[in-house]
mmCIF file of C-alpha atoms and ligand atoms in Angstrom:
data_model
loop_
_atom_site.group_PDB
_atom_site.id
_atom_site.type_symbol
_atom_site.label_atom_id
_atom_site.label_comp_id
_atom_site.label_asym_id
_atom_site.label_seq_id
_atom_site.Cartn_x
_atom_site.Cartn_y
_atom_site.Cartn_z
ATOM 1 C CA MET E 22 21.026 -35.183 -40.227
ATOM 2 C CA LYS E 23 20.388 -36.144 -36.607
ATOM 3 C CA ASN E 24 21.009 -39.760 -36.059
ATOM 4 C CA SER E 25 18.872 -41.181 -33.347
ATOM 5 C CA VAL E 26 20.999 -44.263 -32.809
ATOM 6 C CA ILE E 27 24.225 -44.248 -30.914
ATOM 7 C CA ASP E 28 26.423 -46.866 -32.385
ATOM 8 C CA VAL E 29 28.348 -48.782 -29.776
ATOM 9 C CA THR E 30 31.019 -51.358 -29.290
ATOM 10 C CA THR E 31 30.626 -53.857 -26.565
ATOM 11 C CA SER E 32 32.074 -52.700 -23.249
ATOM 12 C CA THR E 33 34.408 -54.677 -21.042
ATOM 13 C CA PRO E 34 32.765 -57.667 -19.428
ATOM 14 C CA VAL E 35 31.101 -57.435 -16.010
ATOM 15 C CA SER E 36 33.366 -57.282 -13.093
ATOM 16 C CA ALA E 37 31.421 -59.059 -10.369
ATOM 17 C CA SER E 38 33.657 -57.715 -7.609
ATOM 18 C CA THR E 39 32.597 -54.070 -8.005
ATOM 19 C CA THR E 40 28.775 -54.376 -8.262
ATOM 20 C CA SER E 41 26.176 -56.996 -7.701
ATOM 21 C CA PRO E 42 25.444 -58.677 -11.029
ATOM 22 C CA ALA E 43 21.791 -57.707 -10.656
ATOM 23 C CA LEU E 44 22.760 -54.054 -10.935
ATOM 24 C CA LYS E 45 22.871 -52.719 -14.492
ATOM 25 C CA LEU E 46 23.564 -49.160 -13.714
ATOM 26 C CA GLN E 47 24.376 -46.966 -10.734
ATOM 27 C CA ALA E 48 24.553 -43.247 -10.415
ATOM 28 C CA GLU E 49 26.382 -41.853 -7.374
ATOM 29 C CA GLY E 50 26.165 -38.105 -6.829
ATOM 30 C CA LEU E 51 25.689 -37.719 -10.564
ATOM 31 C CA CYS E 52 24.839 -34.126 -11.444
ATOM 32 C CA LYS E 53 24.746 -31.587 -14.291
ATOM 33 C CA PHE E 54 25.080 -27.867 -13.848
ATOM 34 C CA TYR E 55 24.798 -25.308 -16.638
ATOM 35 C CA ASP E 56 26.591 -22.306 -14.979
ATOM 36 C CA ASP E 57 24.759 -22.067 -11.692
ATOM 37 C CA PHE E 58 21.626 -23.896 -12.842
ATOM 38 C CA ALA E 59 21.238 -27.467 -11.782
ATOM 39 C CA ALA E 60 19.542 -29.379 -14.606
ATOM 40 C CA LEU E 61 20.232 -32.415 -12.442
ATOM 41 C CA HIS E 62 21.081 -32.137 -8.739
ATOM 42 C CA PRO E 63 23.411 -34.753 -7.280
ATOM 43 C CA THR E 64 21.484 -37.975 -7.880
ATOM 44 C CA GLU E 65 21.604 -41.511 -6.525
ATOM 45 C CA LEU E 66 20.038 -44.132 -8.733
ATOM 46 C CA LYS E 67 20.253 -47.907 -9.122
ATOM 47 C CA VAL E 68 18.768 -49.639 -12.129
ATOM 48 C CA HIS E 69 18.518 -53.424 -11.942
ATOM 49 C CA ALA E 70 19.487 -55.638 -14.880
ATOM 50 C CA GLY E 71 16.413 -56.534 -16.996
ATOM 51 C CA GLU E 72 14.294 -53.771 -15.441
ATOM 52 C CA LEU E 73 12.014 -51.411 -17.291
ATOM 53 C CA LEU E 74 12.350 -48.125 -15.431
ATOM 54 C CA THR E 75 10.535 -44.961 -16.521
ATOM 55 C CA LEU E 76 11.680 -41.474 -15.766
ATOM 56 C CA LEU E 77 8.488 -39.536 -15.257
ATOM 57 C CA GLY E 78 8.169 -35.856 -14.557
ATOM 58 C CA PRO E 79 7.021 -32.492 -15.860
ATOM 59 C CA SER E 80 8.766 -30.590 -18.606
ATOM 60 C CA GLY E 81 12.195 -29.375 -17.507
ATOM 61 C CA SER E 82 12.462 -31.800 -14.567
ATOM 62 C CA GLY E 83 15.729 -33.253 -15.831
ATOM 63 C CA LYS E 84 14.642 -36.482 -17.567
ATOM 64 C CA THR E 85 16.495 -36.010 -20.834
ATOM 65 C CA THR E 86 19.517 -34.644 -18.931
ATOM 66 C CA LEU E 87 19.739 -37.843 -16.902
ATOM 67 C CA LEU E 88 19.357 -39.938 -20.081
ATOM 68 C CA GLN E 89 22.059 -37.930 -21.830
ATOM 69 C CA LEU E 90 24.411 -38.509 -18.905
ATOM 70 C CA ILE E 91 23.714 -42.241 -19.066
ATOM 71 C CA CYS E 92 24.406 -42.502 -22.802
ATOM 72 C CA GLY E 93 27.387 -40.186 -22.671
ATOM 73 C CA LEU E 94 26.098 -37.371 -24.873
ATOM 74 C CA VAL E 95 26.557 -34.978 -21.949
ATOM 75 C CA GLN E 96 29.392 -35.007 -19.426
ATOM 76 C CA PRO E 97 28.429 -34.836 -15.706
ATOM 77 C CA SER E 98 29.566 -31.919 -13.594
ATOM 78 C CA ASP E 99 30.332 -34.363 -10.819
ATOM 79 C CA GLY E 100 29.540 -37.855 -9.663
ATOM 80 C CA ILE E 101 30.124 -41.441 -10.827
ATOM 81 C CA LEU E 102 28.258 -43.496 -13.383
ATOM 82 C CA THR E 103 28.747 -47.245 -13.221
ATOM 83 C CA ILE E 104 27.400 -49.543 -15.980
ATOM 84 C CA ASP E 105 27.789 -53.321 -15.686
ATOM 85 C CA GLY E 106 30.036 -52.827 -12.689
ATOM 86 C CA ARG E 107 32.517 -50.648 -14.512
ATOM 87 C CA ASP E 108 33.111 -46.921 -14.133
ATOM 88 C CA HIS E 109 31.796 -45.350 -17.269
ATOM 89 C CA THR E 110 31.787 -41.738 -16.118
ATOM 90 C CA GLY E 111 34.315 -40.644 -18.751
ATOM 91 C CA THR E 112 33.646 -43.289 -21.447
ATOM 92 C CA PRO E 113 32.729 -41.772 -24.829
ATOM 93 C CA ALA E 114 29.134 -42.456 -26.014
ATOM 94 C CA SER E 115 30.430 -44.626 -28.838
ATOM 95 C CA GLN E 116 32.010 -47.025 -26.345
ATOM 96 C CA ARG E 117 28.978 -47.606 -24.156
ATOM 97 C CA ASP E 118 26.805 -50.664 -24.710
ATOM 98 C CA VAL E 119 23.809 -48.381 -24.822
ATOM 99 C CA GLY E 120 21.120 -47.958 -27.524
ATOM 100 C CA VAL E 121 19.135 -44.800 -27.679
ATOM 101 C CA VAL E 122 15.812 -44.117 -29.351
ATOM 102 C CA PHE E 123 15.141 -40.358 -29.276
ATOM 103 C CA GLN E 124 11.780 -38.697 -29.581
ATOM 104 C CA ASN E 125 12.935 -37.266 -32.880
ATOM 105 C CA TYR E 126 13.572 -40.679 -34.427
ATOM 106 C CA ALA E 127 14.976 -39.185 -37.679
ATOM 107 C CA LEU E 128 15.256 -42.052 -40.107
ATOM 108 C CA PHE E 129 17.429 -41.600 -43.144
ATOM 109 C CA PRO E 130 14.866 -40.585 -45.793
ATOM 110 C CA HIS E 131 16.944 -41.847 -48.754
ATOM 111 C CA LEU E 132 17.455 -45.310 -47.259
ATOM 112 C CA THR E 133 14.918 -48.098 -47.239
ATOM 113 C CA VAL E 134 13.629 -49.536 -43.971
ATOM 114 C CA HIS E 135 15.999 -52.443 -44.486
ATOM 115 C CA GLU E 136 18.909 -50.094 -45.034
ATOM 116 C CA ASN E 137 17.972 -47.904 -42.102
ATOM 117 C CA VAL E 138 17.862 -50.868 -39.758
ATOM 118 C CA GLY E 139 21.136 -52.234 -41.220
ATOM 119 C CA PHE E 140 22.986 -48.909 -40.788
ATOM 120 C CA PRO E 141 24.319 -49.503 -37.266
ATOM 121 C CA LEU E 142 25.589 -52.963 -38.335
ATOM 122 C CA GLU E 143 27.356 -51.499 -41.380
ATOM 123 C CA MET E 144 28.984 -48.969 -39.068
ATOM 124 C CA ARG E 145 30.251 -51.804 -36.919
ATOM 125 C CA ARG E 146 31.299 -53.875 -39.985
ATOM 126 C CA VAL E 147 29.145 -56.871 -39.095
ATOM 127 C CA ALA E 148 29.522 -59.608 -41.744
ATOM 128 C CA ARG E 149 26.818 -59.488 -44.444
ATOM 129 C CA GLY E 150 25.135 -62.884 -43.670
ATOM 130 C CA ASP E 151 24.991 -62.126 -39.965
ATOM 131 C CA ALA E 152 23.694 -58.636 -40.638
ATOM 132 C CA GLU E 153 20.914 -59.910 -42.898
ATOM 133 C CA ARG E 154 19.769 -62.337 -40.210
ATOM 134 C CA ARG E 155 19.842 -59.669 -37.500
ATOM 135 C CA ILE E 156 17.970 -57.116 -39.691
ATOM 136 C CA ALA E 157 15.250 -59.711 -40.398
ATOM 137 C CA GLU E 158 15.003 -60.503 -36.659
ATOM 138 C CA ALA E 159 14.750 -56.888 -35.612
ATOM 139 C CA LEU E 160 12.108 -56.085 -38.235
ATOM 140 C CA ALA E 161 10.059 -59.180 -37.273
ATOM 141 C CA MET E 162 10.320 -58.121 -33.622
ATOM 142 C CA VAL E 163 8.618 -54.793 -34.304
ATOM 143 C CA GLY E 164 6.050 -56.368 -36.679
ATOM 144 C CA LEU E 165 7.559 -54.927 -39.898
ATOM 145 C CA ALA E 166 8.947 -58.055 -41.567
ATOM 146 C CA ASP E 167 7.356 -57.188 -44.899
ATOM 147 C CA PHE E 168 8.246 -53.499 -44.949
ATOM 148 C CA GLY E 169 11.986 -53.688 -45.701
ATOM 149 C CA LYS E 170 11.752 -52.284 -49.229
ATOM 150 C CA ARG E 171 9.726 -49.180 -48.258
ATOM 151 C CA PHE E 172 11.164 -45.742 -47.691
ATOM 152 C CA PRO E 173 10.372 -43.835 -44.479
ATOM 153 C CA SER E 174 8.038 -41.497 -46.426
ATOM 154 C CA GLU E 175 5.902 -44.501 -47.288
ATOM 155 C CA LEU E 176 5.275 -45.320 -43.621
ATOM 156 C CA SER E 177 2.896 -44.027 -40.942
ATOM 157 C CA GLY E 178 4.343 -42.243 -37.900
ATOM 158 C CA GLY E 179 3.887 -45.381 -35.815
ATOM 159 C CA GLN E 180 5.655 -47.549 -38.344
ATOM 160 C CA GLN E 181 8.544 -45.077 -38.507
ATOM 161 C CA GLN E 182 8.725 -45.179 -34.763
ATOM 162 C CA ARG E 183 8.962 -48.946 -34.915
ATOM 163 C CA VAL E 184 11.764 -48.761 -37.529
ATOM 164 C CA ALA E 185 13.670 -46.499 -35.137
ATOM 165 C CA LEU E 186 13.134 -49.051 -32.418
ATOM 166 C CA ALA E 187 14.325 -51.897 -34.768
ATOM 167 C CA ARG E 188 17.414 -49.817 -35.644
ATOM 168 C CA CYS E 189 18.235 -49.772 -31.953
ATOM 169 C CA LEU E 190 17.390 -53.404 -31.292
ATOM 170 C CA VAL E 191 19.430 -54.728 -34.242
ATOM 171 C CA TYR E 192 22.781 -54.463 -32.460
ATOM 172 C CA HIS E 193 21.494 -55.975 -29.256
ATOM 173 C CA PRO E 194 22.344 -53.232 -26.741
ATOM 174 C CA SER E 195 21.878 -54.571 -23.224
ATOM 175 C CA LEU E 196 20.714 -51.071 -22.122
ATOM 176 C CA ILE E 197 18.097 -49.226 -24.151
ATOM 177 C CA LEU E 198 17.175 -45.597 -23.494
ATOM 178 C CA MET E 199 13.972 -44.215 -25.001
ATOM 179 C CA ASP E 200 13.145 -40.525 -24.759
ATOM 180 C CA GLU E 201 9.499 -39.679 -25.195
ATOM 181 C CA SER E 202 9.550 -42.239 -27.994
ATOM 182 C CA LEU E 203 5.759 -42.681 -28.140
ATOM 183 C CA SER E 204 4.630 -39.142 -27.544
ATOM 184 C CA ALA E 205 4.039 -38.359 -31.238
ATOM 185 C CA LEU E 206 1.676 -41.295 -31.691
ATOM 186 C CA ASP E 207 -2.078 -41.335 -31.332
ATOM 187 C CA ARG E 208 -3.500 -42.998 -28.250
ATOM 188 C CA LYS E 209 -4.426 -46.359 -29.812
ATOM 189 C CA LEU E 210 -1.030 -46.719 -31.472
ATOM 190 C CA ARG E 211 0.735 -45.646 -28.322
ATOM 191 C CA GLU E 212 -1.036 -48.331 -26.325
ATOM 192 C CA ALA E 213 -0.175 -50.931 -29.035
ATOM 193 C CA MET E 214 3.459 -49.820 -28.905
ATOM 194 C CA GLN E 215 3.468 -50.016 -25.094
ATOM 195 C CA ILE E 216 2.466 -53.685 -25.363
ATOM 196 C CA GLU E 217 5.110 -54.117 -28.055
ATOM 197 C CA ILE E 218 7.838 -52.628 -25.819
ATOM 198 C CA ARG E 219 6.838 -54.801 -22.904
ATOM 199 C CA ARG E 220 6.990 -57.836 -25.164
ATOM 200 C CA ILE E 221 10.405 -56.893 -26.585
ATOM 201 C CA HIS E 222 11.594 -56.184 -23.091
ATOM 202 C CA ARG E 223 10.464 -59.668 -21.947
ATOM 203 C CA GLU E 224 11.915 -61.405 -24.950
ATOM 204 C CA THR E 225 15.304 -59.674 -25.057
ATOM 205 C CA GLY E 226 15.904 -59.363 -21.343
ATOM 206 C CA SER E 227 17.319 -55.920 -21.994
ATOM 207 C CA THR E 228 17.279 -53.133 -19.425
ATOM 208 C CA ILE E 229 15.128 -50.253 -20.605
ATOM 209 C CA ILE E 230 14.995 -46.721 -19.319
ATOM 210 C CA PHE E 231 11.993 -45.028 -20.783
ATOM 211 C CA VAL E 232 11.304 -41.279 -20.491
ATOM 212 C CA THR E 233 7.790 -39.958 -20.478
ATOM 213 C CA HIS E 234 5.765 -37.114 -19.042
ATOM 214 C CA ASP E 235 2.611 -39.137 -19.405
ATOM 215 C CA GLN E 236 1.693 -40.733 -16.059
ATOM 216 C CA GLU E 237 -0.707 -43.276 -17.564
ATOM 217 C CA GLU E 238 2.024 -44.533 -19.876
ATOM 218 C CA ALA E 239 4.439 -44.784 -16.916
ATOM 219 C CA LEU E 240 1.926 -46.684 -14.838
ATOM 220 C CA ALA E 241 1.162 -49.092 -17.711
ATOM 221 C CA LEU E 242 4.774 -49.804 -18.777
ATOM 222 C CA SER E 243 7.053 -49.722 -15.775
ATOM 223 C CA ASP E 244 8.530 -52.220 -13.386
ATOM 224 C CA ARG E 245 9.505 -49.077 -11.416
ATOM 225 C CA ILE E 246 8.835 -45.394 -11.892
ATOM 226 C CA CYS E 247 11.404 -42.765 -11.078
ATOM 227 C CA LEU E 248 9.418 -39.579 -10.505
ATOM 228 C CA MET E 249 11.440 -36.417 -11.171
ATOM 229 C CA ASN E 250 10.832 -32.821 -10.156
ATOM 230 C CA SER E 251 13.072 -29.785 -10.700
ATOM 231 C CA GLY E 252 16.217 -31.802 -11.308
ATOM 232 C CA ARG E 253 15.669 -34.184 -8.388
ATOM 233 C CA ILE E 254 14.294 -37.660 -7.898
ATOM 234 C CA GLU E 255 11.103 -37.131 -5.941
ATOM 235 C CA GLN E 256 10.177 -40.766 -5.489
ATOM 236 C CA ILE E 257 11.096 -44.104 -6.907
ATOM 237 C CA GLY E 258 9.035 -47.256 -6.633
ATOM 238 C CA SER E 259 6.661 -49.649 -8.362
ATOM 239 C CA PRO E 260 3.664 -48.084 -10.114
ATOM 240 C CA GLN E 261 1.469 -49.369 -7.307
ATOM 241 C CA GLU E 262 3.673 -47.935 -4.576
ATOM 242 C CA ILE E 263 3.833 -44.546 -6.260
ATOM 243 C CA TYR E 264 0.057 -44.486 -6.855
ATOM 244 C CA GLU E 265 -0.995 -45.808 -3.449
ATOM 245 C CA ARG E 266 1.768 -44.401 -1.253
ATOM 246 C CA PRO E 267 2.945 -41.040 -2.687
ATOM 247 C CA VAL E 268 5.563 -39.557 -0.417
ATOM 248 C CA SER E 269 4.892 -35.897 -1.242
ATOM 249 C CA ARG E 270 2.192 -33.593 -2.378
ATOM 250 C CA PHE E 271 3.983 -33.353 -5.703
ATOM 251 C CA ALA E 272 3.872 -37.114 -6.158
ATOM 252 C CA ALA E 273 0.190 -37.313 -5.151
ATOM 253 C CA ASP E 274 -0.656 -34.514 -7.490
ATOM 254 C CA PHE E 275 1.369 -35.735 -10.464
ATOM 255 C CA ILE E 276 0.284 -39.362 -10.498
ATOM 256 C CA GLY E 277 -3.423 -40.002 -11.018
ATOM 257 C CA VAL E 278 -6.183 -37.723 -9.851
ATOM 258 C CA SER E 279 -5.992 -36.674 -6.162
ATOM 259 C CA ASN E 280 -8.229 -34.719 -3.863
ATOM 260 C CA ILE E 281 -5.734 -32.956 -1.553
ATOM 261 C CA PHE E 282 -6.899 -31.260 1.675
ATOM 262 C CA GLU E 283 -4.506 -29.173 3.743
ATOM 263 C CA GLY E 284 -4.960 -28.554 7.470
ATOM 264 C CA ARG E 285 -3.819 -29.143 11.109
ATOM 265 C CA VAL E 286 -4.241 -32.310 13.060
ATOM 266 C CA GLU E 287 -6.607 -32.266 16.083
ATOM 267 C CA SER E 288 -6.830 -35.714 17.725
ATOM 268 C CA ASP E 289 -8.074 -38.043 14.952
ATOM 269 C CA ARG E 290 -9.181 -35.343 12.520
ATOM 270 C CA LEU E 291 -7.563 -33.012 10.019
ATOM 271 C CA VAL E 292 -9.147 -29.623 10.453
ATOM 272 C CA THR E 293 -9.351 -27.953 7.033
ATOM 273 C CA THR E 294 -11.415 -25.116 5.504
ATOM 274 C CA GLU E 295 -13.489 -27.848 3.893
ATOM 275 C CA GLY E 296 -14.327 -29.531 7.193
ATOM 276 C CA ALA E 297 -12.903 -31.850 9.881
ATOM 277 C CA LEU E 298 -11.795 -34.938 7.974
ATOM 278 C CA PRO E 299 -11.124 -38.376 9.557
ATOM 279 C CA LEU E 300 -7.422 -39.396 9.541
ATOM 280 C CA PRO E 301 -5.899 -42.802 9.112
ATOM 281 C CA ALA E 302 -5.089 -44.434 12.482
ATOM 282 C CA ALA E 303 -1.793 -43.469 14.132
ATOM 283 C CA THR E 304 -1.327 -40.236 12.247
ATOM 284 C CA GLN E 305 1.316 -38.318 14.141
ATOM 285 C CA ALA E 306 1.907 -34.812 12.909
ATOM 286 C CA VAL E 307 0.768 -31.297 13.505
ATOM 287 C CA LYS E 308 0.104 -30.119 9.956
ATOM 288 C CA GLY E 309 -0.204 -31.893 6.677
ATOM 289 C CA PHE E 310 -2.094 -33.014 3.612
ATOM 290 C CA LEU E 311 -4.793 -35.642 3.270
ATOM 291 C CA VAL E 312 -4.872 -37.296 -0.119
ATOM 292 C CA VAL E 313 -8.090 -39.009 -1.174
ATOM 293 C CA ARG E 314 -8.267 -40.816 -4.496
ATOM 294 C CA PRO E 315 -11.532 -40.501 -6.544
ATOM 295 C CA GLU E 316 -12.151 -44.226 -6.465
ATOM 296 C CA HIS E 317 -12.304 -44.230 -2.659
ATOM 297 C CA ILE E 318 -15.065 -41.668 -2.384
ATOM 298 C CA ARG E 319 -18.655 -42.925 -1.736
ATOM 299 C CA PHE E 320 -21.848 -40.971 -2.498
ATOM 300 C CA GLU E 321 -24.258 -40.870 0.385
ATOM 301 C CA GLU E 322 -27.164 -38.981 1.791
ATOM 302 C CA PRO E 323 -25.921 -35.572 2.981
ATOM 303 C CA GLU E 324 -26.839 -36.314 6.631
ATOM 304 C CA GLY E 325 -23.904 -37.973 8.388
ATOM 305 C CA ALA E 326 -21.563 -37.736 5.379
ATOM 306 C CA THR E 327 -17.986 -36.438 5.861
ATOM 307 C CA LEU E 328 -18.480 -33.634 3.288
ATOM 308 C CA VAL E 329 -21.510 -32.177 1.582
ATOM 309 C CA GLY E 330 -21.479 -30.389 -1.755
ATOM 310 C CA ARG E 331 -23.349 -29.982 -5.008
ATOM 311 C CA LEU E 332 -22.797 -32.044 -8.077
ATOM 312 C CA ILE E 333 -21.738 -29.737 -10.906
ATOM 313 C CA GLU E 334 -20.466 -32.113 -13.598
ATOM 314 C CA THR E 335 -20.763 -35.714 -14.692
ATOM 315 C CA ILE E 336 -18.187 -36.935 -17.170
ATOM 316 C CA TYR E 337 -18.989 -40.337 -18.731
ATOM 317 C CA ALA E 338 -15.872 -42.506 -19.067
ATOM 318 C CA GLY E 339 -17.123 -46.062 -19.757
ATOM 319 C CA PRO E 340 -18.132 -48.168 -16.742
ATOM 320 C CA GLN E 341 -17.124 -45.452 -14.281
ATOM 321 C CA SER E 342 -18.161 -41.825 -14.598
ATOM 322 C CA ARG E 343 -16.120 -38.971 -13.137
ATOM 323 C CA LEU E 344 -18.269 -36.702 -11.001
ATOM 324 C CA ILE E 345 -17.186 -33.210 -9.915
ATOM 325 C CA VAL E 346 -18.704 -31.913 -6.685
ATOM 326 C CA ARG E 347 -18.300 -28.365 -5.445
ATOM 327 C CA LEU E 348 -18.273 -27.731 -1.676
ATOM 328 C CA ASP E 349 -19.566 -24.518 -0.057
ATOM 329 C CA SER E 350 -15.983 -23.368 0.308
ATOM 330 C CA GLY E 351 -15.588 -23.496 -3.471
ATOM 331 C CA PHE E 352 -13.225 -26.551 -3.290
ATOM 332 C CA THR E 353 -14.005 -29.100 -6.031
ATOM 333 C CA ILE E 354 -13.765 -32.834 -5.448
ATOM 334 C CA THR E 355 -13.420 -35.504 -8.146
ATOM 335 C CA ALA E 356 -15.115 -38.860 -7.430
ATOM 336 C CA LEU E 357 -15.770 -41.988 -9.440
ATOM 337 C CA ARG E 358 -19.198 -43.544 -9.588
ATOM 338 C CA SER E 359 -20.506 -46.547 -11.515
ATOM 339 C CA SER E 360 -22.132 -45.417 -14.745
ATOM 340 C CA SER E 361 -24.806 -48.098 -14.321
ATOM 341 C CA LEU E 362 -26.279 -46.437 -11.216
ATOM 342 C CA PRO E 363 -29.205 -44.031 -11.701
ATOM 343 C CA PRO E 364 -27.732 -40.610 -12.430
ATOM 344 C CA LEU E 365 -27.537 -37.965 -9.715
ATOM 345 C CA GLN E 366 -29.199 -34.644 -10.317
ATOM 346 C CA HIS E 367 -26.868 -31.694 -10.927
ATOM 347 C CA GLY E 368 -27.193 -28.904 -8.386
ATOM 348 C CA GLU E 369 -28.669 -31.220 -5.733
ATOM 349 C CA PRO E 370 -26.775 -31.619 -2.409
ATOM 350 C CA VAL E 371 -24.758 -34.871 -2.187
ATOM 351 C CA GLY E 372 -22.864 -36.420 0.669
ATOM 352 C CA LEU E 373 -19.278 -37.723 0.238
ATOM 353 C CA SER E 374 -17.503 -40.134 2.592
ATOM 354 C CA TRP E 375 -14.534 -42.508 2.497
ATOM 355 C CA ASN E 376 -12.897 -45.056 4.662
ATOM 356 C CA PRO E 377 -10.234 -43.135 6.601
ATOM 357 C CA GLU E 378 -7.733 -45.896 6.040
ATOM 358 C CA ASP E 379 -8.027 -45.461 2.255
ATOM 359 C CA ALA E 380 -6.820 -41.855 2.513
ATOM 360 C CA ARG E 381 -3.139 -41.046 2.780
ATOM 361 C CA PHE E 382 -1.772 -38.468 5.188
ATOM 362 C CA LEU E 383 1.369 -36.595 4.178
ATOM 363 C CA ASP E 384 3.289 -34.759 6.859
ATOM 364 C CA ARG E 385 4.116 -31.204 5.886
HETATM 365 N N1 ATP K 425 22.389 -27.282 -22.752
HETATM 366 C C1 ATP K 425 21.691 -26.689 -21.772
HETATM 367 N N2 ATP K 425 22.054 -25.457 -21.288
HETATM 368 C C2 ATP K 425 21.339 -24.888 -20.327
HETATM 369 N N3 ATP K 425 20.246 -25.454 -19.731
HETATM 370 C C3 ATP K 425 19.838 -26.641 -20.155
HETATM 371 C C4 ATP K 425 20.570 -27.329 -21.166
HETATM 372 N N4 ATP K 425 19.917 -28.504 -21.391
HETATM 373 C C5 ATP K 425 18.914 -28.573 -20.512
HETATM 374 N N5 ATP K 425 18.875 -27.443 -19.788
HETATM 375 C C6 ATP K 425 17.899 -27.116 -18.745
HETATM 376 O O1 ATP K 425 17.857 -28.189 -17.793
HETATM 377 C C7 ATP K 425 16.555 -28.418 -17.328
HETATM 378 C C8 ATP K 425 16.211 -29.870 -17.538
HETATM 379 O O2 ATP K 425 16.118 -30.113 -18.939
HETATM 380 P P1 ATP K 425 15.699 -31.539 -19.504
HETATM 381 O O3 ATP K 425 15.821 -31.487 -20.987
HETATM 382 O O4 ATP K 425 16.493 -32.534 -18.805
HETATM 383 O O5 ATP K 425 14.172 -31.652 -19.059
HETATM 384 P P2 ATP K 425 13.087 -32.765 -19.395
HETATM 385 O O6 ATP K 425 12.662 -33.317 -18.033
HETATM 386 O O7 ATP K 425 13.670 -33.734 -20.384
HETATM 387 O O8 ATP K 425 11.923 -31.873 -20.006
HETATM 388 P P3 ATP K 425 10.891 -32.205 -21.256
HETATM 389 O O9 ATP K 425 9.816 -33.062 -20.692
HETATM 390 O O10 ATP K 425 10.398 -30.874 -21.649
HETATM 391 O O11 ATP K 425 11.697 -32.901 -22.342
HETATM 392 C C9 ATP K 425 15.647 -27.491 -18.108
HETATM 393 O O12 ATP K 425 15.315 -26.390 -17.289
HETATM 394 C C10 ATP K 425 16.449 -27.055 -19.325
HETATM 395 O O13 ATP K 425 16.132 -25.783 -19.721
HETATM 396 MG MG1 MG K 426 13.162 -34.218 -22.377
#
């Protein structure tokens, strides 16, 4: 059976001389090659103590590889991994103060919830009274105080997920790694669990590295997002920074919905096949991309508008509807519009404009 918890013994105390105490983890040139293939290119990463960092990126971008390097399940091809100020590059997984909740949370089916959660403590020979108290605490923390006698088969998927989380929390790891831990849950449960994880994070002060390929989840959960692409860190920053100031076309495309125009700069305009678009002030480049978020686009009369197209789709989504407009060039634009406004006729010409300073220019 796959065990989704790495049992650990506490590592050597922090050595303040080597790393700032605010730094939980540092990767320097950390990389993983399988033959010639770089699952993770040489990577620099600093994770602050008490931070909730998400690794976000498409399938195959190296998220799990980075997590496996951090918990010690995979050995790096090169580089240094420092945890709590101590070089852990060669430390076996069992000797890292790291708890892992894998996507496949594989509880022991023949053990009750109580026994599952107590398992890591048994492995560590924690005294019975102390263990009982910690099991009760961990189960209460995930809202399953009354479920100790049940077997995993008597729980919903979300409850099993929470047992896996309790089984990790029970031995108080100061660094928790979660790999796609919520992806199997339905949307409502996932959102409830996100709130739960934020609460646990606040209450325990632990450092959490959370892997997801769901950008909404990353935006909702994280102190910072580490956006990964093809085995490299593409951008790292707060959710707001990544959403509002993407550094690359990939970042703009991956996070949120973006309208991206490509062209060449002529004075204060970007000349594109869709039209000459106003640029933010002080744009200095020859070629590049203009990124316009749907919420920044205004619907206007066609005369005088920046772009003119025809409305082809209105998707109701609560207070704001998502409108799809097709330009003569065939390019489609996504814009948001208040659902309480009188609806626009499909097929009719509509004008689209935005404040140039709300758009983001990316140098090619
Ligand atoms: N043991 C291995 N041998 C060879 N290649 C591997 C191995 N493990 C991972 N890879 C490759 O490394 C790349 C990164 O894999 P990784 O599992 O880190 O991706 P991921 O970002 O977690 O993707 P997903 O979202 O699908 O889980 C992939 O192309 C994968 O095929
Ligand atoms: Mg993965």
